[in-house]
Amino acid sequence: MKILNGHDLADYMKENQAHTVQNLKAHKVQPRLVIIRDNDNPVITKYVHLKRKYGEDIGVEVEDWLREDVAEAIHEANTNPSVHGVIVQLPLKDKALIDKVVKEIVPEKDVDGLANNIHEANNVPKEYSSGDINNQTRFESATATAINWLLAGYDIDLKGKKIAIVGRGRLVGAPLERMWKNSGYDVTVFRSKDSLDALSEYAVVVSATGVPHLIKDEMVQSGAVVVDAGTASEGGVLVGDIDDTVRERTDLKAITPKIGGVGPLTVTALFEHVLIAASRQ
């Protein structure tokens, strides 16, 4: 059974990104990312810390803006030419405001692809690889991109496979569904509250709901590929969607580890977008 370890792939790409930053700096361009949030939720704090550390490692300036008025902060970052990437770290205190404020991020700085996902019905970009992303006006979801990279990096071929995505959130499920359907893959989306009995019919299961332990042993067929892209806090501990009973099995084709699966590559994809945005300057 393959363990889909995102750290290994991320480390390789991280080294290349550090060289890219050096080249940009040689041309008087300092890549800069602004993270905007309105609360100190422990999950948010952890991910902001990871992004700041990653940026420090490769030479990208990362600023953490804790602001009450998120829309005003976005406007400030949009209009600052030295800022190349802007992300809103979710969730916000008022979830009803998410779509409204995120849409304010200008496309060329929307490195998390979040505003793109809200506008997915308009000018939907086709799936891209890291080789041709420079030709895209908008960035695709960093997490969806990371899942693509992770599976490709471990030679998981999706052609002809029945694929289930559990959860259709703006960060993972919705953009991943669009990306894979554009590639001609056989994709079915389940909501977290749907009956998940039929999951056992699918060769690839990607779960991104944030509901701890949602995917149980009996829902996964032998030989399946299982990707856990869900994150929640349970008793102060970060947990995923996949129950431990699934991880204990030895008859799966591949599964992400409890820690270090999609997450490391999501950060890598995010910073890849920042560097692309900086190179356009």
Tab-separated table of N, CA and C in Angstrom, residues 97-226:
chain	number	residue	atom	x	y	z
A	97	LEU	N	-20.478	36.609	5.337
A	97	LEU	CA	-19.701	37.638	4.644
A	97	LEU	C	-18.644	37.064	3.702
A	98	ILE	N	-18.415	35.761	3.771
A	98	ILE	CA	-17.286	35.169	3.047
A	98	ILE	C	-17.328	35.486	1.557
A	99	ASP	N	-18.438	35.136	0.896
A	99	ASP	CA	-18.517	35.356	-0.552
A	99	ASP	C	-18.352	36.825	-0.896
A	100	LYS	N	-18.971	37.686	-0.102
A	100	LYS	CA	-18.944	39.119	-0.389
A	100	LYS	C	-17.520	39.667	-0.336
A	101	VAL	N	-16.766	39.339	0.707
A	101	VAL	CA	-15.445	39.945	0.850
A	101	VAL	C	-14.416	39.278	-0.059
A	102	VAL	N	-14.531	37.955	-0.233
A	102	VAL	CA	-13.537	37.254	-1.043
A	102	VAL	C	-13.591	37.706	-2.501
A	103	LYS	N	-14.794	38.022	-2.971
A	103	LYS	CA	-14.936	38.491	-4.354
A	103	LYS	C	-14.202	39.800	-4.603
A	104	GLU	N	-13.805	40.473	-3.533
A	104	GLU	CA	-13.096	41.742	-3.668
A	104	GLU	C	-11.619	41.552	-4.018
A	105	ILE	N	-11.094	40.342	-3.856
A	105	ILE	CA	-9.690	40.108	-4.195
A	105	ILE	C	-9.529	40.173	-5.716
A	106	VAL	N	-8.601	40.967	-6.201
A	106	VAL	CA	-8.389	41.062	-7.646
A	106	VAL	C	-7.827	39.727	-8.155
A	107	PRO	N	-8.253	39.288	-9.352
A	107	PRO	CA	-7.868	37.952	-9.849
A	107	PRO	C	-6.371	37.689	-9.851
A	108	GLU	N	-5.573	38.703	-10.203
A	108	GLU	CA	-4.128	38.483	-10.315
A	108	GLU	C	-3.448	38.272	-8.963
A	109	LYS	N	-4.177	38.552	-7.850
A	109	LYS	CA	-3.622	38.330	-6.515
A	109	LYS	C	-4.357	37.233	-5.752
A	110	ASP	N	-5.339	36.621	-6.382
A	110	ASP	CA	-6.156	35.580	-5.738
A	110	ASP	C	-5.425	34.242	-5.782
A	111	VAL	N	-4.313	34.139	-5.043
A	111	VAL	CA	-3.412	32.986	-5.156
A	111	VAL	C	-3.977	31.714	-4.527
A	112	ASP	N	-5.019	31.837	-3.706
A	112	ASP	CA	-5.665	30.663	-3.143
A	112	ASP	C	-6.769	30.134	-4.062
A	113	GLY	N	-7.105	30.925	-5.102
A	113	GLY	CA	-8.146	30.521	-6.040
A	113	GLY	C	-9.543	30.574	-5.456
A	114	LEU	N	-9.706	31.237	-4.322
A	114	LEU	CA	-11.004	31.231	-3.646
A	114	LEU	C	-12.040	32.062	-4.382
A	115	ALA	N	-11.672	33.270	-4.810
A	115	ALA	CA	-12.620	34.102	-5.555
A	115	ALA	C	-12.984	33.434	-6.875
A	116	ASN	N	-12.035	32.768	-7.493
A	116	ASN	CA	-12.280	32.043	-8.735
A	116	ASN	C	-13.356	30.988	-8.530
A	117	ASN	N	-13.335	30.313	-7.383
A	117	ASN	CA	-14.312	29.265	-7.121
A	117	ASN	C	-15.710	29.829	-6.896
A	118	ILE	N	-15.788	31.009	-6.338
A	118	ILE	CA	-17.086	31.651	-6.157
A	118	ILE	C	-17.681	32.032	-7.504
A	119	HIS	N	-16.816	32.416	-8.445
A	119	HIS	CA	-17.261	32.814	-9.780
A	119	HIS	C	-17.168	31.664	-10.776
A	120	GLU	N	-17.204	30.428	-10.295
A	120	GLU	CA	-16.888	29.286	-11.153
A	120	GLU	C	-17.796	29.159	-12.365
A	121	ALA	N	-18.970	29.747	-12.317
A	121	ALA	CA	-19.885	29.631	-13.452
A	121	ALA	C	-19.463	30.523	-14.622
A	122	ASN	N	-18.595	31.482	-14.338
A	122	ASN	CA	-18.190	32.423	-15.379
A	122	ASN	C	-16.729	32.227	-15.769
A	123	ASN	N	-16.489	32.088	-17.071
A	123	ASN	CA	-15.120	31.972	-17.574
A	123	ASN	C	-14.323	30.890	-16.853
A	124	VAL	N	-14.903	29.711	-16.754
A	124	VAL	CA	-14.257	28.638	-16.025
A	124	VAL	C	-12.967	28.226	-16.721
A	125	PRO	N	-11.830	28.318	-16.039
A	125	PRO	CA	-10.580	27.907	-16.666
A	125	PRO	C	-10.481	26.399	-16.706
A	126	LYS	N	-9.830	25.883	-17.744
A	126	LYS	CA	-9.632	24.447	-17.808
A	126	LYS	C	-8.503	24.052	-16.866
A	127	GLU	N	-8.467	22.766	-16.565
A	127	GLU	CA	-7.416	22.265	-15.679
A	127	GLU	C	-6.058	22.602	-16.284
A	128	TYR	N	-5.142	23.000	-15.426
A	128	TYR	CA	-3.812	23.316	-15.894
A	128	TYR	C	-2.778	22.535	-15.094
A	129	SER	N	-1.629	22.420	-15.639
A	129	SER	CA	-0.495	21.863	-14.923
A	129	SER	C	0.444	23.005	-14.588
A	130	SER	N	1.463	22.715	-13.771
A	130	SER	CA	2.389	23.776	-13.381
A	130	SER	C	3.138	24.321	-14.586
A	131	GLY	N	3.138	23.577	-15.691
A	131	GLY	CA	3.870	24.012	-16.858
A	131	GLY	C	3.187	25.105	-17.646
A	132	ASP	N	1.841	25.170	-17.595
A	132	ASP	CA	1.181	26.174	-18.417
A	132	ASP	C	0.327	27.143	-17.605
A	133	ILE	N	0.530	27.156	-16.317
A	133	ILE	CA	-0.280	28.004	-15.452
A	133	ILE	C	-0.071	29.483	-15.757
A	134	ASN	N	1.099	29.857	-16.280
A	134	ASN	CA	1.374	31.263	-16.564
A	134	ASN	C	0.406	31.849	-17.573
A	135	ASN	N	-0.252	30.993	-18.338
A	135	ASN	CA	-1.184	31.479	-19.345
A	135	ASN	C	-2.591	31.705	-18.782
A	136	GLN	N	-2.786	31.412	-17.496
A	136	GLN	CA	-4.112	31.536	-16.906
A	136	GLN	C	-4.295	32.922	-16.290
A	137	THR	N	-5.479	33.489	-16.484
A	137	THR	CA	-5.790	34.771	-15.862
A	137	THR	C	-6.063	34.589	-14.376
A	138	ARG	N	-6.781	33.521	-14.051
A	138	ARG	CA	-7.130	33.242	-12.664
A	138	ARG	C	-6.397	32.000	-12.177
A	139	PHE	N	-6.165	31.953	-10.877
A	139	PHE	CA	-5.542	30.780	-10.277
A	139	PHE	C	-6.619	29.799	-9.837
A	140	GLU	N	-6.315	28.515	-9.972
A	140	GLU	CA	-7.212	27.476	-9.477
A	140	GLU	C	-6.943	27.271	-7.991
A	141	SER	N	-7.874	26.594	-7.328
A	141	SER	CA	-7.749	26.308	-5.900
A	141	SER	C	-6.411	25.655	-5.576
A	142	ALA	N	-5.723	26.196	-4.575
A	142	ALA	CA	-4.429	25.633	-4.180
A	142	ALA	C	-4.589	24.212	-3.650
A	143	THR	N	-5.661	23.952	-2.915
A	143	THR	CA	-5.849	22.612	-2.351
A	143	THR	C	-6.193	21.604	-3.436
A	144	ALA	N	-7.062	21.986	-4.363
A	144	ALA	CA	-7.398	21.077	-5.465
A	144	ALA	C	-6.161	20.790	-6.308
A	145	THR	N	-5.359	21.796	-6.550
A	145	THR	CA	-4.113	21.619	-7.288
A	145	THR	C	-3.191	20.665	-6.549
A	146	ALA	N	-3.136	20.813	-5.225
A	146	ALA	CA	-2.274	19.950	-4.414
A	146	ALA	C	-2.706	18.487	-4.501
A	147	ILE	N	-4.001	18.235	-4.505
A	147	ILE	CA	-4.495	16.859	-4.608
A	147	ILE	C	-4.096	16.266	-5.964
A	148	ASN	N	-4.210	17.061	-7.007
A	148	ASN	CA	-3.772	16.615	-8.340
A	148	ASN	C	-2.291	16.265	-8.343
A	149	TRP	N	-1.473	17.154	-7.787
A	149	TRP	CA	-0.033	16.923	-7.727
A	149	TRP	C	0.290	15.662	-6.928
A	150	LEU	N	-0.399	15.495	-5.801
A	150	LEU	CA	-0.129	14.356	-4.923
A	150	LEU	C	-0.402	13.034	-5.637
A	151	LEU	N	-1.552	12.929	-6.291
A	151	LEU	CA	-1.889	11.692	-6.983
A	151	LEU	C	-0.971	11.444	-8.172
A	152	ALA	N	-0.680	12.499	-8.923
A	152	ALA	CA	0.227	12.353	-10.068
A	152	ALA	C	1.629	11.966	-9.602
A	153	GLY	N	2.061	12.534	-8.477
A	153	GLY	CA	3.395	12.262	-7.962
A	153	GLY	C	3.589	10.814	-7.541
A	154	TYR	N	2.488	10.161	-7.187
A	154	TYR	CA	2.553	8.745	-6.797
A	154	TYR	C	1.971	7.834	-7.878
A	155	ASP	N	1.907	8.352	-9.104
A	155	ASP	CA	1.482	7.566	-10.273
A	155	ASP	C	0.097	6.951	-10.112
A	156	ILE	N	-0.809	7.701	-9.514
A	156	ILE	CA	-2.201	7.262	-9.414
A	156	ILE	C	-2.945	7.769	-10.642
A	157	ASP	N	-3.320	6.868	-11.530
A	157	ASP	CA	-4.016	7.225	-12.773
A	157	ASP	C	-5.523	7.249	-12.524
A	158	LEU	N	-6.160	8.371	-12.820
A	158	LEU	CA	-7.595	8.522	-12.571
A	158	LEU	C	-8.461	8.141	-13.768
A	159	LYS	N	-7.849	7.921	-14.897
A	159	LYS	CA	-8.621	7.585	-16.097
A	159	LYS	C	-9.347	6.253	-15.922
A	160	GLY	N	-10.639	6.276	-16.237
A	160	GLY	CA	-11.428	5.063	-16.164
A	160	GLY	C	-11.836	4.638	-14.767
A	161	LYS	N	-11.483	5.445	-13.753
A	161	LYS	CA	-11.817	5.112	-12.369
A	161	LYS	C	-13.102	5.835	-11.941
A	162	LYS	N	-13.874	5.169	-11.099
A	162	LYS	CA	-15.025	5.824	-10.472
A	162	LYS	C	-14.512	6.620	-9.276
A	163	ILE	N	-14.729	7.941	-9.326
A	163	ILE	CA	-14.182	8.832	-8.308
A	163	ILE	C	-15.315	9.451	-7.497
A	164	ALA	N	-15.186	9.394	-6.181
A	164	ALA	CA	-16.149	10.042	-5.290
A	164	ALA	C	-15.471	11.189	-4.554
A	165	ILE	N	-16.108	12.359	-4.578
A	165	ILE	CA	-15.671	13.495	-3.768
A	165	ILE	C	-16.737	13.725	-2.711
A	166	VAL	N	-16.343	13.678	-1.451
A	166	VAL	CA	-17.293	13.905	-0.364
A	166	VAL	C	-17.093	15.328	0.142
A	167	GLY	N	-18.142	16.147	-0.044
A	167	GLY	CA	-18.037	17.562	0.300
A	167	GLY	C	-17.874	18.407	-0.945
A	168	ARG	N	-18.602	19.496	-1.016
A	168	ARG	CA	-18.512	20.365	-2.193
A	168	ARG	C	-18.230	21.808	-1.771
A	169	GLY	N	-17.305	21.959	-0.860
A	169	GLY	CA	-16.937	23.283	-0.383
A	169	GLY	C	-16.176	24.076	-1.421
A	170	ARG	N	-16.098	25.385	-1.219
A	170	ARG	CA	-15.475	26.280	-2.191
A	170	ARG	C	-13.967	26.089	-2.267
A	171	LEU	N	-13.361	25.566	-1.209
A	171	LEU	CA	-11.911	25.428	-1.202
A	171	LEU	C	-11.409	24.139	-1.844
A	172	VAL	N	-12.188	23.062	-1.731
A	172	VAL	CA	-11.697	21.766	-2.207
A	172	VAL	C	-12.687	21.076	-3.138
A	173	GLY	N	-13.838	20.691	-2.603
A	173	GLY	CA	-14.765	19.850	-3.350
A	173	GLY	C	-15.232	20.443	-4.668
A	174	ALA	N	-15.709	21.689	-4.640
A	174	ALA	CA	-16.240	22.306	-5.864
A	174	ALA	C	-15.176	22.498	-6.940
A	175	PRO	N	-14.017	23.086	-6.606
A	175	PRO	CA	-12.998	23.242	-7.660
A	175	PRO	C	-12.422	21.918	-8.133
A	176	LEU	N	-12.311	20.941	-7.233
A	176	LEU	CA	-11.783	19.639	-7.641
A	176	LEU	C	-12.759	18.930	-8.578
A	177	GLU	N	-14.053	19.028	-8.272
A	177	GLU	CA	-15.065	18.452	-9.152
A	177	GLU	C	-14.965	19.063	-10.553
A	178	ARG	N	-14.882	20.378	-10.614
A	178	ARG	CA	-14.801	21.061	-11.904
A	178	ARG	C	-13.535	20.671	-12.658
A	179	MET	N	-12.422	20.661	-11.948
A	179	MET	CA	-11.137	20.340	-12.540
A	179	MET	C	-11.140	18.933	-13.143
A	180	TRP	N	-11.649	17.982	-12.384
A	180	TRP	CA	-11.628	16.595	-12.843
A	180	TRP	C	-12.666	16.318	-13.924
A	181	LYS	N	-13.811	16.963	-13.828
A	181	LYS	CA	-14.804	16.784	-14.898
A	181	LYS	C	-14.305	17.397	-16.202
A	182	ASN	N	-13.594	18.515	-16.102
A	182	ASN	CA	-12.994	19.114	-17.299
A	182	ASN	C	-11.971	18.181	-17.934
A	183	SER	N	-11.387	17.315	-17.127
A	183	SER	CA	-10.407	16.346	-17.624
A	183	SER	C	-11.070	15.063	-18.115
A	184	GLY	N	-12.398	14.995	-18.015
A	184	GLY	CA	-13.115	13.835	-18.518
A	184	GLY	C	-13.207	12.677	-17.555
A	185	TYR	N	-12.927	12.911	-16.275
A	185	TYR	CA	-12.988	11.833	-15.300
A	185	TYR	C	-14.425	11.588	-14.832
A	186	ASP	N	-14.664	10.391	-14.343
A	186	ASP	CA	-15.983	9.968	-13.861
A	186	ASP	C	-16.106	10.348	-12.386
A	187	VAL	N	-16.733	11.494	-12.123
A	187	VAL	CA	-16.772	12.052	-10.764
A	187	VAL	C	-18.206	12.155	-10.243
A	188	THR	N	-18.411	11.707	-9.014
A	188	THR	CA	-19.678	11.884	-8.314
A	188	THR	C	-19.396	12.603	-7.005
A	189	VAL	N	-20.232	13.597	-6.683
A	189	VAL	CA	-20.054	14.366	-5.451
A	189	VAL	C	-21.130	13.991	-4.441
A	190	PHE	N	-20.710	13.748	-3.209
A	190	PHE	CA	-21.607	13.473	-2.096
A	190	PHE	C	-21.499	14.601	-1.085
A	191	ARG	N	-22.621	14.947	-0.491
A	191	ARG	CA	-22.593	15.880	0.629
A	191	ARG	C	-22.343	15.088	1.909
A	192	SER	N	-21.838	15.754	2.918
A	192	SER	CA	-21.522	15.054	4.163
A	192	SER	C	-22.765	14.472	4.825
A	193	LYS	N	-23.934	15.082	4.564
A	193	LYS	CA	-25.175	14.603	5.178
A	193	LYS	C	-25.886	13.560	4.333
A	194	ASP	N	-25.360	13.295	3.131
A	194	ASP	CA	-25.945	12.253	2.277
A	194	ASP	C	-25.652	10.878	2.854
A	195	SER	N	-26.410	9.878	2.403
A	195	SER	CA	-26.058	8.497	2.700
A	195	SER	C	-24.765	8.184	1.947
A	196	LEU	N	-23.793	7.658	2.658
A	196	LEU	CA	-22.496	7.371	2.056
A	196	LEU	C	-22.282	5.876	1.828
A	197	ASP	N	-23.363	5.116	1.861
A	197	ASP	CA	-23.255	3.663	1.670
A	197	ASP	C	-22.657	3.311	0.309
A	198	ALA	N	-22.962	4.145	-0.701
A	198	ALA	CA	-22.514	3.836	-2.063
A	198	ALA	C	-21.024	4.107	-2.272
A	199	LEU	N	-20.344	4.706	-1.302
A	199	LEU	CA	-18.916	4.991	-1.469
A	199	LEU	C	-18.110	3.730	-1.736
A	200	SER	N	-18.589	2.612	-1.238
A	200	SER	CA	-17.857	1.351	-1.409
A	200	SER	C	-17.782	0.915	-2.871
A	201	GLU	N	-18.521	1.610	-3.757
A	201	GLU	CA	-18.485	1.288	-5.187
A	201	GLU	C	-17.403	2.077	-5.934
A	202	TYR	N	-16.711	2.971	-5.236
A	202	TYR	CA	-15.780	3.891	-5.891
A	202	TYR	C	-14.324	3.504	-5.636
A	203	ALA	N	-13.533	3.610	-6.704
A	203	ALA	CA	-12.114	3.234	-6.625
A	203	ALA	C	-11.258	4.330	-6.009
A	204	VAL	N	-11.737	5.578	-6.091
A	204	VAL	CA	-11.018	6.720	-5.517
A	204	VAL	C	-11.995	7.522	-4.667
A	205	VAL	N	-11.622	7.770	-3.424
A	205	VAL	CA	-12.474	8.546	-2.511
A	205	VAL	C	-11.663	9.713	-1.965
A	206	VAL	N	-12.140	10.928	-2.216
A	206	VAL	CA	-11.533	12.137	-1.667
A	206	VAL	C	-12.552	12.782	-0.752
A	207	SER	N	-12.208	12.960	0.509
A	207	SER	CA	-13.144	13.559	1.457
A	207	SER	C	-12.607	14.886	1.960
A	208	ALA	N	-13.458	15.909	1.922
A	208	ALA	CA	-13.050	17.265	2.317
A	208	ALA	C	-14.227	17.978	2.968
A	209	THR	N	-14.697	17.425	4.086
A	209	THR	CA	-15.880	17.993	4.741
A	209	THR	C	-15.567	18.699	6.057
A	210	GLY	N	-14.483	18.308	6.713
A	210	GLY	CA	-14.214	18.837	8.042
A	210	GLY	C	-15.058	18.172	9.105
A	211	VAL	N	-15.660	17.023	8.777
A	211	VAL	CA	-16.435	16.238	9.749
A	211	VAL	C	-15.539	15.096	10.242
A	212	PRO	N	-15.079	15.143	11.480
A	212	PRO	CA	-14.134	14.134	11.964
A	212	PRO	C	-14.671	12.707	11.854
A	213	HIS	N	-13.824	11.801	11.361
A	213	HIS	CA	-14.108	10.363	11.311
A	213	HIS	C	-15.323	10.016	10.449
A	214	LEU	N	-15.641	10.859	9.486
A	214	LEU	CA	-16.839	10.643	8.664
A	214	LEU	C	-16.746	9.364	7.837
A	215	ILE	N	-15.593	9.101	7.251
A	215	ILE	CA	-15.429	7.965	6.351
A	215	ILE	C	-15.007	6.734	7.150
A	216	LYS	N	-15.927	5.757	7.227
A	216	LYS	CA	-15.706	4.552	8.025
A	216	LYS	C	-15.193	3.406	7.161
A	217	ASP	N	-14.703	2.395	7.835
A	217	ASP	CA	-14.116	1.218	7.190
A	217	ASP	C	-15.027	0.596	6.145
A	218	GLU	N	-16.302	0.421	6.484
A	218	GLU	CA	-17.230	-0.271	5.587
A	218	GLU	C	-17.579	0.540	4.342
A	219	MET	N	-17.194	1.812	4.296
A	219	MET	CA	-17.500	2.659	3.147
A	219	MET	C	-16.431	2.583	2.051
A	220	VAL	N	-15.345	1.892	2.322
A	220	VAL	CA	-14.196	1.905	1.404
A	220	VAL	C	-13.925	0.496	0.882
A	221	GLN	N	-13.875	0.355	-0.436
A	221	GLN	CA	-13.625	-0.940	-1.045
A	221	GLN	C	-12.155	-1.326	-0.982
A	222	SER	N	-11.895	-2.610	-1.088
A	222	SER	CA	-10.529	-3.099	-1.151
A	222	SER	C	-9.856	-2.563	-2.417
A	223	GLY	N	-8.595	-2.124	-2.283
A	223	GLY	CA	-7.864	-1.600	-3.427
A	223	GLY	C	-8.145	-0.149	-3.749
A	224	ALA	N	-8.887	0.531	-2.895
A	224	ALA	CA	-9.251	1.927	-3.156
A	224	ALA	C	-8.081	2.871	-2.863
A	225	VAL	N	-8.166	4.056	-3.480
A	225	VAL	CA	-7.264	5.175	-3.176
A	225	VAL	C	-8.058	6.155	-2.323
A	226	VAL	N	-7.533	6.508	-1.159
A	226	VAL	CA	-8.265	7.350	-0.213
A	226	VAL	C	-7.449	8.600	0.108
